[in-house]
PDB file of C-alpha atoms and ligand atoms in Angstrom:
ATOM      1  CA  UNK A   1       5.446   9.366  11.133  1.00  0.00           C
ATOM      2  CA  UNK A   2       2.216  10.094  12.499  1.00  0.00           C
ATOM      3  CA  UNK A   3      -0.914  10.070  10.697  1.00  0.00           C
ATOM      4  CA  UNK A   4      -3.870  12.390  11.202  1.00  0.00           C
ATOM      5  CA  UNK A   5      -7.401  12.179  10.556  1.00  0.00           C
ATOM      6  CA  UNK A   6      -8.253  15.711   9.311  1.00  0.00           C
ATOM      7  CA  UNK A   7     -11.288  17.638   8.492  1.00  0.00           C
ATOM      8  CA  UNK A   8     -11.821  21.011   7.062  1.00  0.00           C
ATOM      9  CA  UNK A   9     -14.273  23.700   7.184  1.00  0.00           C
ATOM     10  CA  UNK A  10     -16.422  22.082   4.530  1.00  0.00           C
ATOM     11  CA  UNK A  11     -16.561  19.040   6.634  1.00  0.00           C
ATOM     12  CA  UNK A  12     -14.475  16.920   3.968  1.00  0.00           C
ATOM     13  CA  UNK A  13     -12.241  14.448   6.172  1.00  0.00           C
ATOM     14  CA  UNK A  14      -8.949  13.330   4.959  1.00  0.00           C
ATOM     15  CA  UNK A  15      -5.888  11.855   6.240  1.00  0.00           C
ATOM     16  CA  UNK A  16      -2.468  13.066   6.126  1.00  0.00           C
ATOM     17  CA  UNK A  17       1.190  11.998   7.665  1.00  0.00           C
ATOM     18  CA  UNK A  18       3.322  14.336   9.841  1.00  0.00           C
ATOM     19  CA  UNK A  19       6.762  13.630  11.057  1.00  0.00           C
ATOM     20  CA  UNK A  20       5.179  14.074  14.539  1.00  0.00           C
ATOM     21  CA  UNK A  21       2.680  16.306  16.561  1.00  0.00           C
ATOM     22  CA  UNK A  22       4.635  19.313  16.263  1.00  0.00           C
ATOM     23  CA  UNK A  23       5.267  19.236  12.591  1.00  0.00           C
ATOM     24  CA  UNK A  24       1.606  19.150  12.038  1.00  0.00           C
ATOM     25  CA  UNK A  25       1.224  22.172  14.480  1.00  0.00           C
ATOM     26  CA  UNK A  26       3.730  24.110  12.831  1.00  0.00           C
ATOM     27  CA  UNK A  27       2.104  23.419   8.970  1.00  0.00           C
ATOM     28  CA  UNK A  28      -1.304  24.162   9.949  1.00  0.00           C
ATOM     29  CA  UNK A  29      -0.140  27.504  11.551  1.00  0.00           C
ATOM     30  CA  UNK A  30       1.895  28.074   8.231  1.00  0.00           C
ATOM     31  CA  UNK A  31      -1.512  27.257   6.514  1.00  0.00           C
ATOM     32  CA  UNK A  32       0.315  24.520   4.292  1.00  0.00           C
ATOM     33  CA  UNK A  33      -2.006  21.989   5.549  1.00  0.00           C
ATOM     34  CA  UNK A  34      -4.845  21.945   2.589  1.00  0.00           C
ATOM     35  CA  UNK A  35      -7.793  19.644   2.438  1.00  0.00           C
ATOM     36  CA  UNK A  36      -7.461  16.783  -0.042  1.00  0.00           C
ATOM     37  CA  UNK A  37     -10.635  17.564  -1.435  1.00  0.00           C
ATOM     38  CA  UNK A  38     -11.306  21.106  -1.870  1.00  0.00           C
ATOM     39  CA  UNK A  39      -8.168  22.524  -0.971  1.00  0.00           C
ATOM     40  CA  UNK A  40      -8.853  24.972   1.992  1.00  0.00           C
ATOM     41  CA  UNK A  41      -6.351  25.427   4.431  1.00  0.00           C
ATOM     42  CA  UNK A  42      -8.665  25.614   7.219  1.00  0.00           C
ATOM     43  CA  UNK A  43      -8.561  22.288   8.845  1.00  0.00           C
ATOM     44  CA  UNK A  44      -8.234  20.763  11.813  1.00  0.00           C
ATOM     45  CA  UNK A  45      -7.871  17.216  13.622  1.00  0.00           C
ATOM     46  CA  UNK A  46     -11.050  15.232  13.346  1.00  0.00           C
ATOM     47  CA  UNK A  47     -12.024  12.374  15.892  1.00  0.00           C
ATOM     48  CA  UNK A  48     -10.167   9.326  14.984  1.00  0.00           C
ATOM     49  CA  UNK A  49     -12.812   6.750  13.674  1.00  0.00           C
ATOM     50  CA  UNK A  50     -12.376   3.518  14.117  1.00  0.00           C
ATOM     51  CA  UNK A  51     -11.523   1.749  10.833  1.00  0.00           C
ATOM     52  CA  UNK A  52     -14.019  -0.697   9.772  1.00  0.00           C
ATOM     53  CA  UNK A  53     -12.978  -3.080   7.165  1.00  0.00           C
ATOM     54  CA  UNK A  54     -15.495  -2.946   4.168  1.00  0.00           C
ATOM     55  CA  UNK A  55     -16.463  -5.858   2.750  1.00  0.00           C
ATOM     56  CA  UNK A  56     -17.062  -6.032  -0.849  1.00  0.00           C
ATOM     57  CA  UNK A  57     -15.982  -3.236  -1.575  1.00  0.00           C
ATOM     58  CA  UNK A  58     -12.769  -1.901  -3.398  1.00  0.00           C
ATOM     59  CA  UNK A  59     -13.370   1.672  -3.534  1.00  0.00           C
ATOM     60  CA  UNK A  60     -11.752   3.835  -0.817  1.00  0.00           C
ATOM     61  CA  UNK A  61     -13.357   6.865   1.256  1.00  0.00           C
ATOM     62  CA  UNK A  62     -10.422   9.037   0.345  1.00  0.00           C
ATOM     63  CA  UNK A  63     -10.022  11.826  -2.538  1.00  0.00           C
ATOM     64  CA  UNK A  64      -9.964   8.885  -5.089  1.00  0.00           C
ATOM     65  CA  UNK A  65     -13.640   8.918  -5.295  1.00  0.00           C
ATOM     66  CA  UNK A  66     -14.024  12.681  -5.614  1.00  0.00           C
ATOM     67  CA  UNK A  67     -15.805  13.477  -8.720  1.00  0.00           C
ATOM     68  CA  UNK A  68     -16.521  17.150 -10.008  1.00  0.00           C
ATOM     69  CA  UNK A  69     -17.553  18.768 -13.000  1.00  0.00           C
ATOM     70  CA  UNK A  70     -16.423  21.972 -11.995  1.00  0.00           C
ATOM     71  CA  UNK A  71     -13.464  23.073 -13.662  1.00  0.00           C
ATOM     72  CA  UNK A  72     -12.385  25.327 -10.879  1.00  0.00           C
ATOM     73  CA  UNK A  73     -12.910  23.034  -8.231  1.00  0.00           C
ATOM     74  CA  UNK A  74     -11.407  20.383 -10.075  1.00  0.00           C
ATOM     75  CA  UNK A  75      -8.042  22.533 -10.583  1.00  0.00           C
ATOM     76  CA  UNK A  76      -8.086  23.232  -6.789  1.00  0.00           C
ATOM     77  CA  UNK A  77      -8.390  19.428  -6.130  1.00  0.00           C
ATOM     78  CA  UNK A  78      -5.383  18.851  -8.746  1.00  0.00           C
ATOM     79  CA  UNK A  79      -3.178  21.544  -6.733  1.00  0.00           C
ATOM     80  CA  UNK A  80      -3.865  19.757  -3.446  1.00  0.00           C
ATOM     81  CA  UNK A  81      -3.088  16.283  -4.894  1.00  0.00           C
ATOM     82  CA  UNK A  82       0.007  17.750  -5.895  1.00  0.00           C
ATOM     83  CA  UNK A  83       0.983  19.115  -2.513  1.00  0.00           C
ATOM     84  CA  UNK A  84      -0.222  16.071  -1.019  1.00  0.00           C
ATOM     85  CA  UNK A  85       2.085  13.919  -3.125  1.00  0.00           C
ATOM     86  CA  UNK A  86       5.349  16.184  -2.649  1.00  0.00           C
ATOM     87  CA  UNK A  87       4.189  15.854   0.939  1.00  0.00           C
ATOM     88  CA  UNK A  88       4.421  12.079   0.692  1.00  0.00           C
ATOM     89  CA  UNK A  89       7.453  11.870  -1.444  1.00  0.00           C
ATOM     90  CA  UNK A  90       9.692  14.332   1.116  1.00  0.00           C
ATOM     91  CA  UNK A  91       8.349  12.225   4.050  1.00  0.00           C
ATOM     92  CA  UNK A  92       7.791   8.826   3.231  1.00  0.00           C
ATOM     93  CA  UNK A  93       9.796   6.058   1.571  1.00  0.00           C
ATOM     94  CA  UNK A  94       9.464   4.651  -1.579  1.00  0.00           C
ATOM     95  CA  UNK A  95       8.701   0.956  -1.696  1.00  0.00           C
ATOM     96  CA  UNK A  96       7.593   0.335  -5.150  1.00  0.00           C
ATOM     97  CA  UNK A  97       5.469  -2.643  -5.658  1.00  0.00           C
ATOM     98  CA  UNK A  98       6.648  -4.069  -2.198  1.00  0.00           C
ATOM     99  CA  UNK A  99       3.804  -1.946  -0.734  1.00  0.00           C
ATOM    100  CA  UNK A 100       1.663  -4.687   0.819  1.00  0.00           C
ATOM    101  CA  UNK A 101       4.606  -6.358   2.434  1.00  0.00           C
ATOM    102  CA  UNK A 102       6.340  -3.605   3.768  1.00  0.00           C
ATOM    103  CA  UNK A 103       3.105  -2.154   5.019  1.00  0.00           C
ATOM    104  CA  UNK A 104       2.783  -5.461   6.881  1.00  0.00           C
ATOM    105  CA  UNK A 105       5.902  -5.574   8.263  1.00  0.00           C
ATOM    106  CA  UNK A 106       5.717  -2.204  10.283  1.00  0.00           C
ATOM    107  CA  UNK A 107       2.094  -3.049  11.034  1.00  0.00           C
ATOM    108  CA  UNK A 108       3.642  -6.243  12.891  1.00  0.00           C
ATOM    109  CA  UNK A 109       6.643  -4.347  14.347  1.00  0.00           C
ATOM    110  CA  UNK A 110       9.050  -6.478  12.030  1.00  0.00           C
ATOM    111  CA  UNK A 111      10.684  -3.420  10.876  1.00  0.00           C
ATOM    112  CA  UNK A 112      11.212  -0.116  11.764  1.00  0.00           C
ATOM    113  CA  UNK A 113       7.682   2.442  12.136  1.00  0.00           C
ATOM    114  CA  UNK A 114       7.633   4.852   8.973  1.00  0.00           C
ATOM    115  CA  UNK A 115       5.748   6.366   6.397  1.00  0.00           C
ATOM    116  CA  UNK A 116       5.784   4.367   3.264  1.00  0.00           C
ATOM    117  CA  UNK A 117       4.361   4.900  -0.381  1.00  0.00           C
ATOM    118  CA  UNK A 118       4.278   2.363  -3.289  1.00  0.00           C
ATOM    119  CA  UNK A 119       1.818   0.356  -5.163  1.00  0.00           C
ATOM    120  CA  UNK A 120      -0.671  -2.243  -4.205  1.00  0.00           C
ATOM    121  CA  UNK A 121      -3.388  -4.112  -6.473  1.00  0.00           C
ATOM    122  CA  UNK A 122      -6.732  -3.857  -5.181  1.00  0.00           C
ATOM    123  CA  UNK A 123      -6.408  -7.265  -3.714  1.00  0.00           C
ATOM    124  CA  UNK A 124      -3.641  -6.693  -1.739  1.00  0.00           C
ATOM    125  CA  UNK A 125      -4.941  -3.389  -0.336  1.00  0.00           C
ATOM    126  CA  UNK A 126      -8.424  -5.242   0.757  1.00  0.00           C
ATOM    127  CA  UNK A 127      -5.820  -8.025   2.408  1.00  0.00           C
ATOM    128  CA  UNK A 128      -4.141  -5.120   4.420  1.00  0.00           C
ATOM    129  CA  UNK A 129      -7.661  -3.324   5.157  1.00  0.00           C
ATOM    130  CA  UNK A 130      -9.030  -7.315   6.486  1.00  0.00           C
ATOM    131  CA  UNK A 131      -5.734  -7.271   8.548  1.00  0.00           C
ATOM    132  CA  UNK A 132      -6.071  -3.931  10.366  1.00  0.00           C
ATOM    133  CA  UNK A 133      -3.253  -2.328   8.750  1.00  0.00           C
ATOM    134  CA  UNK A 134      -3.744   1.417   8.340  1.00  0.00           C
ATOM    135  CA  UNK A 135      -3.314   2.407   4.289  1.00  0.00           C
ATOM    136  CA  UNK A 136      -4.631   5.425   2.381  1.00  0.00           C
ATOM    137  CA  UNK A 137      -5.086   5.540  -1.279  1.00  0.00           C
ATOM    138  CA  UNK A 138      -4.468   8.699  -3.048  1.00  0.00           C
ATOM    139  CA  UNK A 139      -4.784   9.439  -6.922  1.00  0.00           C
ATOM    140  CA  UNK A 140      -1.060   9.416  -8.142  1.00  0.00           C
ATOM    141  CA  UNK A 141      -0.672  12.308 -10.668  1.00  0.00           C
ATOM    142  CA  UNK A 142       2.243  11.814 -13.129  1.00  0.00           C
ATOM    143  CA  UNK A 143       5.454  13.609 -13.099  1.00  0.00           C
ATOM    144  CA  UNK A 144       5.101  16.887 -14.670  1.00  0.00           C
ATOM    145  CA  UNK A 145       5.024  20.480 -13.784  1.00  0.00           C
ATOM    146  CA  UNK A 146       2.106  21.516 -16.228  1.00  0.00           C
TER     147      UNK A 146
HETATM  148 ZN1   ZN B 201     -12.329  20.388   1.919  1.00  0.00          ZN
END
């Protein structure tokens, strides 16, 4: 698994996981990589930003903080989130509430390096970020085809 910082043509920055770099190229070519914020499929790799632990802030810079009153925009976001969720589900291991523990093991090389997803409390997330473990928070949609 490899994580890329991506940028869309509207300058939204977001992160996405890919099996490997050629999987990324392939998906971009097929236009299936979409912006997590606006759903645009015109995305490219952004420069890797150093991850700076934010003190005293529990809000993530990912799509979780997106707010919009525009219904159409909202639906686009929703669609992008569904895609994102599908992507995560098919490419990452679900570890449930063991997320923090597993993420740490992967970070310190105690277990196989892979993409995982699961649940973590705000304080667990803050701790992981403090330790330099790379994580991303995404709004998780309930299972439904509606
Ligand atoms: Zn965008």
